PDB file of C-alpha atoms in Angstrom:
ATOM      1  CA  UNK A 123      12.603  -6.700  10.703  1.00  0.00           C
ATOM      2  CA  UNK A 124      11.782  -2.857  10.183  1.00  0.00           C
ATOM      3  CA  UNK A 125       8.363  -1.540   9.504  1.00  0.00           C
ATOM      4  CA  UNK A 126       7.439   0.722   6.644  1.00  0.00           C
ATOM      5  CA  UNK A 127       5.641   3.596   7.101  1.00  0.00           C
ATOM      6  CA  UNK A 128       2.763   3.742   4.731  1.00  0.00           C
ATOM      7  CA  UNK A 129       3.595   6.881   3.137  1.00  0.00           C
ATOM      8  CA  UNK A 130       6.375   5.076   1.383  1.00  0.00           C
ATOM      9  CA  UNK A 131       4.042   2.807   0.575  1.00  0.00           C
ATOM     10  CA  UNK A 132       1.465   5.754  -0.893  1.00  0.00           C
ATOM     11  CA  UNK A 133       4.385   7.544  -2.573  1.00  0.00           C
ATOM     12  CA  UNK A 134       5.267   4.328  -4.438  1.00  0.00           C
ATOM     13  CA  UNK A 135       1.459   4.070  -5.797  1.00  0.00           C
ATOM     14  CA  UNK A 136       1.343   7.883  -6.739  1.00  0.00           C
ATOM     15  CA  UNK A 137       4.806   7.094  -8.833  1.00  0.00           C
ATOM     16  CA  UNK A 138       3.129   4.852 -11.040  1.00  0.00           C
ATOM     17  CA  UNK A 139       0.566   6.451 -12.163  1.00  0.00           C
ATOM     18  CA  UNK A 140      -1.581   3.958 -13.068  1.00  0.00           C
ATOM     19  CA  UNK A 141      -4.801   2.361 -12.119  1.00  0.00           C
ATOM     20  CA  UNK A 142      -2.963  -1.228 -11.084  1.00  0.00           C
ATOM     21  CA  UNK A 143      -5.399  -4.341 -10.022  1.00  0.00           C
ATOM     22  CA  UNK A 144      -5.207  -5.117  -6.485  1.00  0.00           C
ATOM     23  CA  UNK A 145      -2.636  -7.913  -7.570  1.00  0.00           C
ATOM     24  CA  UNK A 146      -0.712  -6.040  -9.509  1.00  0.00           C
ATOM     25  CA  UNK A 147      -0.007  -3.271  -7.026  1.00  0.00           C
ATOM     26  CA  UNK A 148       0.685  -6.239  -3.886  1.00  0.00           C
ATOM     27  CA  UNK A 149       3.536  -7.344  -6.259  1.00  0.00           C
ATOM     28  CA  UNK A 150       4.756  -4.093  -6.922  1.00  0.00           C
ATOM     29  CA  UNK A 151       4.815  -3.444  -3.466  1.00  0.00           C
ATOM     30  CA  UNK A 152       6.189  -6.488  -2.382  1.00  0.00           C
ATOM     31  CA  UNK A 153       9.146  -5.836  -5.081  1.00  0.00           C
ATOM     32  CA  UNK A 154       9.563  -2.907  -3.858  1.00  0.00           C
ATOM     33  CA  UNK A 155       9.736  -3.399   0.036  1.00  0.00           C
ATOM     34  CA  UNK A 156      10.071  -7.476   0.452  1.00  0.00           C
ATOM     35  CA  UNK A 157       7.906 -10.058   0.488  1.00  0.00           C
ATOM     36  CA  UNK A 158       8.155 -10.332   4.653  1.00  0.00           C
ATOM     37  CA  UNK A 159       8.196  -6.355   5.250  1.00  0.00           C
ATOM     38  CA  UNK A 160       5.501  -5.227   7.422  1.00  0.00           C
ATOM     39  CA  UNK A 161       4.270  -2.119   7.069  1.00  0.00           C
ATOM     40  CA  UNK A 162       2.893   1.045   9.767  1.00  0.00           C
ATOM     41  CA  UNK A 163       0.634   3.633  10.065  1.00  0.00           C
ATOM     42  CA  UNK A 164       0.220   6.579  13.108  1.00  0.00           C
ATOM     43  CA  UNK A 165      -3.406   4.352  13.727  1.00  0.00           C
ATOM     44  CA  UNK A 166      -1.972   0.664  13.189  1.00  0.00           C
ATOM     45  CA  UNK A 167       1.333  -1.703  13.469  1.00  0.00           C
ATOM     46  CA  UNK A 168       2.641  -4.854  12.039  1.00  0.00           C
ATOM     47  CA  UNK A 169       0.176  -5.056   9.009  1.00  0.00           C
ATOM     48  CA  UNK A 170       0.615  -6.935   5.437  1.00  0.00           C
ATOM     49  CA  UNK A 171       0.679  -5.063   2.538  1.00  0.00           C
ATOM     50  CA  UNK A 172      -3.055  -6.438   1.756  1.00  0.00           C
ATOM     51  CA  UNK A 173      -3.863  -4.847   5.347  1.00  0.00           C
ATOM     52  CA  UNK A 174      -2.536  -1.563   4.947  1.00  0.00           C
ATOM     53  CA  UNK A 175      -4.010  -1.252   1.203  1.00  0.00           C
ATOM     54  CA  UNK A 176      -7.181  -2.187   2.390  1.00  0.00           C
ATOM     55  CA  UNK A 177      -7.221   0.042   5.404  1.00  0.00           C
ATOM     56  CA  UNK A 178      -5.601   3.007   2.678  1.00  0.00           C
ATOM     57  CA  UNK A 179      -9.062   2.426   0.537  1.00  0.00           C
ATOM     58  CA  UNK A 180     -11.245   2.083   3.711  1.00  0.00           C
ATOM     59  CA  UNK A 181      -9.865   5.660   4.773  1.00  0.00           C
ATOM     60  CA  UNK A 182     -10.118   6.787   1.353  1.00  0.00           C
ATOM     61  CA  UNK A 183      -6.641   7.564   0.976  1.00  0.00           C
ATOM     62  CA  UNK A 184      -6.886   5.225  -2.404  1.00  0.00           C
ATOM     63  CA  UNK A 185      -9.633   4.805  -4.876  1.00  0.00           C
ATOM     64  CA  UNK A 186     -10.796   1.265  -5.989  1.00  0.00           C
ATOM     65  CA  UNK A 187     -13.046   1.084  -9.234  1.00  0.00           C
ATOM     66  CA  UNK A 188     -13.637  -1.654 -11.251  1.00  0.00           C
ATOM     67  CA  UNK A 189     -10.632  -1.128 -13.142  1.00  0.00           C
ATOM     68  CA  UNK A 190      -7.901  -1.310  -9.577  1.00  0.00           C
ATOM     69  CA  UNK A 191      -7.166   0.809  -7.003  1.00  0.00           C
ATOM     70  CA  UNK A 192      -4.986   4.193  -7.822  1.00  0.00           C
ATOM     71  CA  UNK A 193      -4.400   7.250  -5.515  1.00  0.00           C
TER      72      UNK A 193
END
């Protein structure tokens, strides 16, 4: 199975331009990439979608409020 970089994965979240909930966006990235597609960054490997989110709003690379996460 190939990896996705997670710059796909933040280019796909900039495109909508909305403030999705966390469950919202995991579907829209699973629709977008496959529910089995692991994803990559230059720090980590062989995450979940759920991982690499997380680790995008850890790193503040995406912005969770109350209302969802957005870029």
């Amino acid at each position: 199975m190939e990896s996705v970089h997670g710059h796909n994965v933040l280019n796909l979240i900039k495109e909508q331009e909305l403030v999705l909930s966390k469950e919202a966006l995991l579907t829209a990235i699973s629709a977008a990439f496959g529910e089995q597609a692991r994803y990559h960054t230059c720090s980590a490997r062989e995450l979940t979608a759920e991982e690499l989110v997380d680790q995008f709003v850890d790193k503040g690379k995406l912005i969770e409020t109350g209302e969802g996460i957005q870029y």
